[in-house]
JSON list of C-alpha atoms in Angstrom, two decimals:
[
{"chain": "A", "resi": 765, "resn": "MET", "atom": "CA", "xyz": [-43.72, -25.56, -1.46]},
{"chain": "A", "resi": 766, "resn": "LYS", "atom": "CA", "xyz": [-42.44, -22.09, -2.39]},
{"chain": "A", "resi": 767, "resn": "ARG", "atom": "CA", "xyz": [-43.39, -19.44, 0.20]},
{"chain": "A", "resi": 768, "resn": "VAL", "atom": "CA", "xyz": [-43.81, -15.73, -0.50]},
{"chain": "A", "resi": 769, "resn": "ILE", "atom": "CA", "xyz": [-44.17, -12.89, 1.98]},
{"chain": "A", "resi": 770, "resn": "THR", "atom": "CA", "xyz": [-45.25, -9.30, 1.63]},
{"chain": "A", "resi": 771, "resn": "TYR", "atom": "CA", "xyz": [-46.07, -6.55, 4.11]},
{"chain": "A", "resi": 772, "resn": "GLY", "atom": "CA", "xyz": [-48.39, -3.61, 4.30]},
{"chain": "A", "resi": 773, "resn": "THR", "atom": "CA", "xyz": [-51.11, -1.69, 6.10]},
{"chain": "A", "resi": 774, "resn": "PHE", "atom": "CA", "xyz": [-53.85, -2.50, 3.58]},
{"chain": "A", "resi": 775, "resn": "ASP", "atom": "CA", "xyz": [-56.19, 0.19, 4.92]},
{"chain": "A", "resi": 776, "resn": "LEU", "atom": "CA", "xyz": [-59.07, 1.13, 2.63]},
{"chain": "A", "resi": 777, "resn": "LEU", "atom": "CA", "xyz": [-58.46, -2.03, 0.64]},
{"chain": "A", "resi": 778, "resn": "HIS", "atom": "CA", "xyz": [-58.61, -1.32, -3.13]},
{"chain": "A", "resi": 779, "resn": "TYR", "atom": "CA", "xyz": [-57.79, -2.92, -6.46]},
{"chain": "A", "resi": 780, "resn": "GLY", "atom": "CA", "xyz": [-54.16, -1.82, -6.24]},
{"chain": "A", "resi": 781, "resn": "HIS", "atom": "CA", "xyz": [-53.78, -3.94, -3.13]},
{"chain": "A", "resi": 782, "resn": "ILE", "atom": "CA", "xyz": [-55.49, -6.87, -4.88]},
{"chain": "A", "resi": 783, "resn": "ASN", "atom": "CA", "xyz": [-53.13, -6.48, -7.85]},
{"chain": "A", "resi": 784, "resn": "LEU", "atom": "CA", "xyz": [-50.11, -6.58, -5.51]},
{"chain": "A", "resi": 785, "resn": "LEU", "atom": "CA", "xyz": [-51.40, -9.70, -3.68]},
{"chain": "A", "resi": 786, "resn": "ARG", "atom": "CA", "xyz": [-52.24, -11.47, -6.97]},
{"chain": "A", "resi": 787, "resn": "ARG", "atom": "CA", "xyz": [-48.82, -10.73, -8.46]},
{"chain": "A", "resi": 788, "resn": "ALA", "atom": "CA", "xyz": [-47.03, -11.71, -5.21]},
{"chain": "A", "resi": 789, "resn": "LYS", "atom": "CA", "xyz": [-48.86, -15.04, -5.16]},
{"chain": "A", "resi": 790, "resn": "GLU", "atom": "CA", "xyz": [-47.62, -15.74, -8.70]},
{"chain": "A", "resi": 791, "resn": "TYR", "atom": "CA", "xyz": [-44.08, -16.12, -7.25]},
{"chain": "A", "resi": 792, "resn": "GLY", "atom": "CA", "xyz": [-45.02, -19.10, -5.07]},
{"chain": "A", "resi": 793, "resn": "ASP", "atom": "CA", "xyz": [-47.57, -21.52, -3.68]},
{"chain": "A", "resi": 794, "resn": "TYR", "atom": "CA", "xyz": [-48.20, -19.95, -0.30]},
{"chain": "A", "resi": 795, "resn": "LEU", "atom": "CA", "xyz": [-48.60, -16.21, 0.40]},
{"chain": "A", "resi": 796, "resn": "ILE", "atom": "CA", "xyz": [-47.99, -14.75, 3.82]},
{"chain": "A", "resi": 797, "resn": "VAL", "atom": "CA", "xyz": [-49.02, -11.16, 4.48]},
{"chain": "A", "resi": 798, "resn": "GLY", "atom": "CA", "xyz": [-47.38, -9.23, 7.32]},
{"chain": "A", "resi": 799, "resn": "LEU", "atom": "CA", "xyz": [-50.14, -6.78, 8.31]},
{"chain": "A", "resi": 800, "resn": "SER", "atom": "CA", "xyz": [-49.08, -3.66, 10.20]},
{"chain": "A", "resi": 801, "resn": "THR", "atom": "CA", "xyz": [-50.72, -3.52, 13.62]},
{"chain": "A", "resi": 802, "resn": "ASP", "atom": "CA", "xyz": [-52.50, -0.34, 14.76]},
{"chain": "A", "resi": 803, "resn": "GLU", "atom": "CA", "xyz": [-49.72, 0.26, 17.32]},
{"chain": "A", "resi": 804, "resn": "PHE", "atom": "CA", "xyz": [-46.97, -0.12, 14.73]},
{"chain": "A", "resi": 805, "resn": "ASN", "atom": "CA", "xyz": [-48.77, 2.23, 12.35]},
{"chain": "A", "resi": 806, "resn": "TRP", "atom": "CA", "xyz": [-49.28, 4.85, 15.03]},
{"chain": "A", "resi": 807, "resn": "ASN", "atom": "CA", "xyz": [-45.94, 4.60, 16.87]},
{"chain": "A", "resi": 808, "resn": "GLU", "atom": "CA", "xyz": [-43.56, 3.96, 13.95]},
{"chain": "A", "resi": 809, "resn": "LYS", "atom": "CA", "xyz": [-45.31, 5.29, 10.83]},
{"chain": "A", "resi": 810, "resn": "GLN", "atom": "CA", "xyz": [-47.20, 8.11, 12.51]},
{"chain": "A", "resi": 811, "resn": "LYS", "atom": "CA", "xyz": [-50.41, 7.23, 10.72]},
{"chain": "A", "resi": 812, "resn": "LYS", "atom": "CA", "xyz": [-53.86, 6.24, 11.88]},
{"chain": "A", "resi": 813, "resn": "CYS", "atom": "CA", "xyz": [-55.86, 3.64, 9.99]},
{"chain": "A", "resi": 814, "resn": "TYR", "atom": "CA", "xyz": [-59.52, 3.97, 9.14]},
{"chain": "A", "resi": 815, "resn": "PHE", "atom": "CA", "xyz": [-60.06, 0.25, 9.83]},
{"chain": "A", "resi": 816, "resn": "SER", "atom": "CA", "xyz": [-58.67, -1.56, 12.87]},
{"chain": "A", "resi": 817, "resn": "TYR", "atom": "CA", "xyz": [-56.06, -4.32, 12.57]},
{"chain": "A", "resi": 818, "resn": "GLU", "atom": "CA", "xyz": [-58.75, -6.99, 13.14]},
{"chain": "A", "resi": 819, "resn": "LYS", "atom": "CA", "xyz": [-61.00, -5.64, 10.39]},
{"chain": "A", "resi": 820, "resn": "ARG", "atom": "CA", "xyz": [-58.07, -5.30, 7.97]},
{"chain": "A", "resi": 821, "resn": "LYS", "atom": "CA", "xyz": [-57.01, -8.87, 8.82]},
{"chain": "A", "resi": 822, "resn": "GLN", "atom": "CA", "xyz": [-60.53, -10.16, 8.11]},
{"chain": "A", "resi": 823, "resn": "LEU", "atom": "CA", "xyz": [-60.52, -8.44, 4.71]},
{"chain": "A", "resi": 824, "resn": "LEU", "atom": "CA", "xyz": [-57.15, -9.93, 3.81]},
{"chain": "A", "resi": 825, "resn": "GLU", "atom": "CA", "xyz": [-58.13, -13.41, 4.93]},
{"chain": "A", "resi": 826, "resn": "ALA", "atom": "CA", "xyz": [-61.15, -13.27, 2.59]},
{"chain": "A", "resi": 827, "resn": "ILE", "atom": "CA", "xyz": [-58.88, -12.81, -0.43]},
{"chain": "A", "resi": 828, "resn": "ARG", "atom": "CA", "xyz": [-58.16, -16.04, -2.28]},
{"chain": "A", "resi": 829, "resn": "TYR", "atom": "CA", "xyz": [-54.50, -15.19, -2.92]},
{"chain": "A", "resi": 830, "resn": "VAL", "atom": "CA", "xyz": [-53.72, -14.87, 0.81]},
{"chain": "A", "resi": 831, "resn": "ASP", "atom": "CA", "xyz": [-52.91, -18.01, 2.79]},
{"chain": "A", "resi": 832, "resn": "LEU", "atom": "CA", "xyz": [-51.78, -16.55, 6.12]},
{"chain": "A", "resi": 833, "resn": "VAL", "atom": "CA", "xyz": [-51.92, -13.13, 7.79]},
{"chain": "A", "resi": 834, "resn": "ILE", "atom": "CA", "xyz": [-49.41, -12.37, 10.55]},
{"chain": "A", "resi": 835, "resn": "PRO", "atom": "CA", "xyz": [-49.01, -9.17, 12.57]},
{"chain": "A", "resi": 836, "resn": "GLU", "atom": "CA", "xyz": [-46.19, -6.77, 11.66]},
{"chain": "A", "resi": 837, "resn": "GLU", "atom": "CA", "xyz": [-45.16, -5.12, 14.91]},
{"chain": "A", "resi": 838, "resn": "ASN", "atom": "CA", "xyz": [-41.77, -3.62, 14.04]},
{"chain": "A", "resi": 839, "resn": "TRP", "atom": "CA", "xyz": [-39.44, -2.90, 11.15]},
{"chain": "A", "resi": 840, "resn": "GLU", "atom": "CA", "xyz": [-36.82, -5.46, 12.28]},
{"chain": "A", "resi": 841, "resn": "GLN", "atom": "CA", "xyz": [-39.07, -8.54, 12.23]},
{"chain": "A", "resi": 842, "resn": "LYS", "atom": "CA", "xyz": [-38.78, -9.09, 8.48]},
{"chain": "A", "resi": 843, "resn": "ARG", "atom": "CA", "xyz": [-35.50, -10.97, 8.88]},
{"chain": "A", "resi": 844, "resn": "THR", "atom": "CA", "xyz": [-36.92, -13.23, 11.61]},
{"chain": "A", "resi": 845, "resn": "ASP", "atom": "CA", "xyz": [-40.17, -13.79, 9.68]},
{"chain": "A", "resi": 846, "resn": "VAL", "atom": "CA", "xyz": [-38.21, -14.94, 6.61]},
{"chain": "A", "resi": 847, "resn": "LYS", "atom": "CA", "xyz": [-36.39, -17.51, 8.80]},
{"chain": "A", "resi": 848, "resn": "GLU", "atom": "CA", "xyz": [-39.39, -18.58, 10.91]},
{"chain": "A", "resi": 849, "resn": "TYR", "atom": "CA", "xyz": [-41.78, -19.06, 7.98]},
{"chain": "A", "resi": 850, "resn": "HIS", "atom": "CA", "xyz": [-39.14, -20.51, 5.60]},
{"chain": "A", "resi": 851, "resn": "VAL", "atom": "CA", "xyz": [-39.78, -17.80, 3.04]},
{"chain": "A", "resi": 852, "resn": "ASP", "atom": "CA", "xyz": [-38.30, -18.15, -0.41]},
{"chain": "A", "resi": 853, "resn": "THR", "atom": "CA", "xyz": [-39.40, -14.80, -1.91]},
{"chain": "A", "resi": 854, "resn": "PHE", "atom": "CA", "xyz": [-40.00, -11.36, -0.37]},
{"chain": "A", "resi": 855, "resn": "VAL", "atom": "CA", "xyz": [-42.25, -9.05, -2.44]},
{"chain": "A", "resi": 856, "resn": "MET", "atom": "CA", "xyz": [-42.92, -5.36, -1.96]},
{"chain": "A", "resi": 857, "resn": "GLY", "atom": "CA", "xyz": [-44.06, -2.40, -4.04]},
{"chain": "A", "resi": 858, "resn": "ASP", "atom": "CA", "xyz": [-41.29, -0.63, -5.94]},
{"chain": "A", "resi": 859, "resn": "ASP", "atom": "CA", "xyz": [-41.70, 2.45, -3.77]},
{"chain": "A", "resi": 860, "resn": "TRP", "atom": "CA", "xyz": [-39.55, 0.43, -1.30]},
{"chain": "A", "resi": 861, "resn": "LYS", "atom": "CA", "xyz": [-36.91, -0.44, -3.91]},
{"chain": "A", "resi": 862, "resn": "GLY", "atom": "CA", "xyz": [-33.60, -1.35, -2.31]},
{"chain": "A", "resi": 863, "resn": "LYS", "atom": "CA", "xyz": [-34.80, -1.06, 1.29]},
{"chain": "A", "resi": 864, "resn": "PHE", "atom": "CA", "xyz": [-35.05, -4.79, 1.91]},
{"chain": "A", "resi": 865, "resn": "ASP", "atom": "CA", "xyz": [-32.16, -6.12, -0.18]},
{"chain": "A", "resi": 866, "resn": "PHE", "atom": "CA", "xyz": [-30.52, -7.26, 3.10]},
{"chain": "A", "resi": 867, "resn": "LEU", "atom": "CA", "xyz": [-32.93, -10.19, 3.05]},
{"chain": "A", "resi": 868, "resn": "LYS", "atom": "CA", "xyz": [-30.90, -11.65, 0.17]},
{"chain": "A", "resi": 869, "resn": "GLU", "atom": "CA", "xyz": [-28.31, -12.49, 2.88]},
{"chain": "A", "resi": 870, "resn": "GLU", "atom": "CA", "xyz": [-30.89, -14.93, 4.28]},
{"chain": "A", "resi": 871, "resn": "GLY", "atom": "CA", "xyz": [-31.09, -16.68, 0.91]},
{"chain": "A", "resi": 872, "resn": "CYS", "atom": "CA", "xyz": [-34.39, -15.02, 0.13]},
{"chain": "A", "resi": 873, "resn": "GLU", "atom": "CA", "xyz": [-35.18, -13.62, -3.31]},
{"chain": "A", "resi": 874, "resn": "VAL", "atom": "CA", "xyz": [-36.30, -9.97, -3.09]},
{"chain": "A", "resi": 875, "resn": "ILE", "atom": "CA", "xyz": [-38.70, -8.60, -5.70]},
{"chain": "A", "resi": 876, "resn": "TYR", "atom": "CA", "xyz": [-40.05, -5.05, -6.01]},
{"chain": "A", "resi": 877, "resn": "LEU", "atom": "CA", "xyz": [-43.25, -4.88, -8.02]},
{"chain": "A", "resi": 878, "resn": "PRO", "atom": "CA", "xyz": [-44.52, -1.76, -9.78]},
{"chain": "A", "resi": 879, "resn": "ARG", "atom": "CA", "xyz": [-47.44, -0.11, -8.02]},
{"chain": "A", "resi": 880, "resn": "THR", "atom": "CA", "xyz": [-50.82, 0.24, -9.71]},
{"chain": "A", "resi": 881, "resn": "PRO", "atom": "CA", "xyz": [-50.22, 3.86, -10.77]},
{"chain": "A", "resi": 882, "resn": "GLU", "atom": "CA", "xyz": [-53.67, 5.41, -10.59]},
{"chain": "A", "resi": 883, "resn": "ILE", "atom": "CA", "xyz": [-54.71, 4.24, -7.11]},
{"chain": "A", "resi": 884, "resn": "SER", "atom": "CA", "xyz": [-53.45, 4.49, -3.54]},
{"chain": "A", "resi": 885, "resn": "SER", "atom": "CA", "xyz": [-55.02, 4.68, -0.07]},
{"chain": "A", "resi": 886, "resn": "THR", "atom": "CA", "xyz": [-53.44, 8.09, 0.41]},
{"chain": "A", "resi": 887, "resn": "GLN", "atom": "CA", "xyz": [-55.05, 9.30, -2.81]},
{"chain": "A", "resi": 888, "resn": "ILE", "atom": "CA", "xyz": [-58.46, 7.95, -1.74]},
{"chain": "A", "resi": 889, "resn": "LYS", "atom": "CA", "xyz": [-58.15, 9.70, 1.64]},
{"chain": "A", "resi": 890, "resn": "ASN", "atom": "CA", "xyz": [-57.11, 12.94, -0.05]},
{"chain": "A", "resi": 891, "resn": "ASP", "atom": "CA", "xyz": [-59.99, 12.76, -2.50]},
{"chain": "A", "resi": 892, "resn": "LEU", "atom": "CA", "xyz": [-62.49, 12.10, 0.28]},
{"chain": "A", "resi": 893, "resn": "ASN", "atom": "CA", "xyz": [-61.11, 15.01, 2.34]},
{"chain": "A", "resi": 894, "resn": "MET", "atom": "CA", "xyz": [-61.31, 17.34, -0.67]},
{"chain": "A", "resi": 895, "resn": "LYS", "atom": "CA", "xyz": [-64.90, 16.28, -1.35]},
{"chain": "A", "resi": 896, "resn": "LYS", "atom": "CA", "xyz": [-65.75, 16.87, 2.31]},
{"chain": "A", "resi": 897, "resn": "GLU", "atom": "CA", "xyz": [-64.17, 20.35, 2.18]},
{"chain": "A", "resi": 898, "resn": "ASN", "atom": "CA", "xyz": [-66.07, 21.18, -1.02]},
{"chain": "A", "resi": 899, "resn": "ASP", "atom": "CA", "xyz": [-69.35, 19.92, 0.48]},
{"chain": "A", "resi": 900, "resn": "ASN", "atom": "CA", "xyz": [-68.83, 22.16, 3.52]},
{"chain": "A", "resi": 901, "resn": "ARG", "atom": "CA", "xyz": [-68.50, 25.31, 1.38]}
]
């Protein structure tokens, strides 16, 4: 069985996320998603999620491409996750290109997939904030 892993926050789940998960699953038989915990997002990434870790986990588990969701608690765990879960392929969006090439040392293929260009959680949040500002005028 070929195992694939990807990571993300997956807040305000949208079709760009689904595209990433679908394309990641095409590289293997079993897709593991490392989901950023609320603490990791706040302490390391300095961002607050709209949905809690548990809600985001439930959403991901409902997607047919996802076989297992594990918590991402720190940047360094990727190397240990690749070993512990016997991962063959690591997949991330191409906005991270080159950042995880060190996983090749673990015998893991590293693939950076193009993002879905017209959608992002940041863009959704910005659009909603702009609408709110316009509505308050």
